[in-house]
Amino acid sequence: MDIVGHLIKKAVHTSLFQSMMSTLGLRNTLQELPDSPAVIARAVERCMGCEQVSACEDWLDSHSGAYEPPSYCKNGDLAARLAKLVDRHTELETAAEH
């Protein structure tokens, strides 16, 4: 693949990854990580290794929100870890209110 093809592929997968994080309600949690740029870069690289682009686009088009990504998502583990951070943050906020 030439450099232009690589850049186009990276742009497509960056967009898919960001859309997935938004659909899962995890985008802000991801961006708040101290090493967010490095985490995002690794996640996009994993996403670029996926051959399910059309399926991912279809899934994103049919979901305005979801609790977990599709089973083929190469960033499913990252999404699960981020969701745990959200759950823990919610627990801490609830405890602080009492």
mmCIF file of C-alpha atoms in Angstrom:
data_model
loop_
_atom_site.group_PDB
_atom_site.id
_atom_site.type_symbol
_atom_site.label_atom_id
_atom_site.label_comp_id
_atom_site.label_asym_id
_atom_site.label_seq_id
_atom_site.Cartn_x
_atom_site.Cartn_y
_atom_site.Cartn_z
ATOM 1 C CA MET A 1 0.000 0.000 0.000
ATOM 2 C CA ASP A 2 1.347 3.412 -0.899
ATOM 3 C CA ILE A 3 1.476 6.298 1.548
ATOM 4 C CA VAL A 4 -1.716 7.892 0.230
ATOM 5 C CA GLY A 5 -3.586 4.601 0.582
ATOM 6 C CA HIS A 6 -2.242 4.208 4.106
ATOM 7 C CA LEU A 7 -3.295 7.735 5.056
ATOM 8 C CA ILE A 8 -6.778 7.193 3.646
ATOM 9 C CA LYS A 9 -7.110 3.889 5.509
ATOM 10 C CA LYS A 10 -5.920 5.543 8.728
ATOM 11 C CA ALA A 11 -8.429 8.383 8.301
ATOM 12 C CA VAL A 12 -11.281 5.915 7.726
ATOM 13 C CA HIS A 13 -10.382 3.849 10.781
ATOM 14 C CA THR A 14 -9.811 6.930 12.945
ATOM 15 C CA SER A 15 -13.321 8.066 12.057
ATOM 16 C CA LEU A 16 -14.785 4.610 12.722
ATOM 17 C CA PHE A 17 -13.006 4.376 16.072
ATOM 18 C CA GLN A 18 -14.139 7.832 17.178
ATOM 19 C CA SER A 19 -17.704 7.057 16.077
ATOM 20 C CA MET A 20 -17.615 3.780 18.002
ATOM 21 C CA MET A 21 -16.436 5.529 21.169
ATOM 22 C CA SER A 22 -19.189 8.141 20.782
ATOM 23 C CA THR A 23 -21.856 5.487 20.172
ATOM 24 C CA LEU A 24 -20.706 3.651 23.300
ATOM 25 C CA GLY A 25 -20.725 6.876 25.318
ATOM 26 C CA LEU A 26 -17.002 6.509 26.036
ATOM 27 C CA ARG A 27 -15.447 9.317 24.033
ATOM 28 C CA ASN A 28 -15.082 11.731 26.958
ATOM 29 C CA THR A 29 -13.714 9.015 29.233
ATOM 30 C CA LEU A 30 -11.137 8.125 26.583
ATOM 31 C CA GLN A 31 -10.103 11.750 26.097
ATOM 32 C CA GLU A 32 -9.714 12.239 29.865
ATOM 33 C CA LEU A 33 -7.074 9.514 30.159
ATOM 34 C CA PRO A 34 -3.637 10.940 31.003
ATOM 35 C CA ASP A 35 -2.105 9.102 28.032
ATOM 36 C CA SER A 36 -5.096 9.585 25.721
ATOM 37 C CA PRO A 37 -3.141 10.353 22.504
ATOM 38 C CA ALA A 38 -1.078 7.163 22.845
ATOM 39 C CA VAL A 39 -4.143 5.064 23.714
ATOM 40 C CA ILE A 40 -6.025 6.449 20.717
ATOM 41 C CA ALA A 41 -3.056 5.856 18.392
ATOM 42 C CA ARG A 42 -2.826 2.190 19.479
ATOM 43 C CA ALA A 43 -6.589 1.765 19.182
ATOM 44 C CA VAL A 44 -6.616 3.167 15.641
ATOM 45 C CA GLU A 45 -3.777 0.787 14.714
ATOM 46 C CA ARG A 46 -5.848 -2.149 16.037
ATOM 47 C CA CYS A 47 -8.852 -0.868 14.131
ATOM 48 C CA MET A 48 -6.793 -0.676 10.947
ATOM 49 C CA GLY A 49 -6.149 -4.417 11.283
ATOM 50 C CA CYS A 50 -9.874 -5.135 11.044
ATOM 51 C CA GLU A 51 -11.419 -6.349 7.811
ATOM 52 C CA GLN A 52 -15.005 -5.589 8.936
ATOM 53 C CA VAL A 53 -15.186 -1.962 7.751
ATOM 54 C CA SER A 54 -18.553 -2.329 5.993
ATOM 55 C CA ALA A 55 -20.044 -4.275 8.892
ATOM 56 C CA CYS A 56 -18.766 -1.642 11.328
ATOM 57 C CA GLU A 57 -20.216 1.191 9.247
ATOM 58 C CA ASP A 58 -23.556 -0.634 9.085
ATOM 59 C CA TRP A 59 -23.485 -1.298 12.839
ATOM 60 C CA LEU A 60 -22.727 2.351 13.600
ATOM 61 C CA ASP A 61 -25.479 3.497 11.226
ATOM 62 C CA SER A 62 -28.011 1.312 13.017
ATOM 63 C CA HIS A 63 -27.030 2.231 16.601
ATOM 64 C CA SER A 64 -27.427 5.661 18.122
ATOM 65 C CA GLY A 65 -26.165 4.284 21.413
ATOM 66 C CA ALA A 66 -24.971 0.951 22.768
ATOM 67 C CA TYR A 67 -23.417 -0.590 25.853
ATOM 68 C CA GLU A 68 -20.863 -2.712 24.013
ATOM 69 C CA PRO A 69 -19.318 -2.856 20.557
ATOM 70 C CA PRO A 70 -20.005 -5.632 18.069
ATOM 71 C CA SER A 71 -18.229 -8.914 18.824
ATOM 72 C CA TYR A 72 -15.711 -8.469 15.986
ATOM 73 C CA CYS A 73 -14.459 -5.097 17.249
ATOM 74 C CA LYS A 74 -10.717 -5.213 17.840
ATOM 75 C CA ASN A 75 -11.119 -2.543 20.532
ATOM 76 C CA GLY A 76 -13.727 -4.436 22.535
ATOM 77 C CA ASP A 77 -11.320 -4.884 25.445
ATOM 78 C CA LEU A 78 -10.535 -1.166 25.480
ATOM 79 C CA ALA A 79 -14.253 -0.357 25.457
ATOM 80 C CA ALA A 80 -14.822 -2.722 28.390
ATOM 81 C CA ARG A 81 -11.997 -1.111 30.395
ATOM 82 C CA LEU A 82 -13.334 2.380 29.667
ATOM 83 C CA ALA A 83 -16.855 1.309 30.648
ATOM 84 C CA LYS A 84 -15.480 0.091 33.989
ATOM 85 C CA LEU A 85 -13.907 3.508 34.524
ATOM 86 C CA VAL A 86 -17.277 5.137 33.850
ATOM 87 C CA ASP A 87 -18.989 2.735 36.266
ATOM 88 C CA ARG A 88 -16.356 3.409 38.938
ATOM 89 C CA HIS A 89 -16.645 7.165 38.426
ATOM 90 C CA THR A 90 -20.443 6.947 38.789
ATOM 91 C CA GLU A 91 -20.054 4.901 41.984
ATOM 92 C CA LEU A 92 -17.672 7.495 43.432
ATOM 93 C CA GLU A 93 -20.020 10.373 42.539
ATOM 94 C CA THR A 94 -22.943 8.553 44.123
ATOM 95 C CA ALA A 95 -20.941 7.852 47.290
ATOM 96 C CA ALA A 96 -19.839 11.487 47.498
ATOM 97 C CA GLU A 97 -23.463 12.648 47.334
ATOM 98 C CA HIS A 98 -24.386 10.663 50.449
#
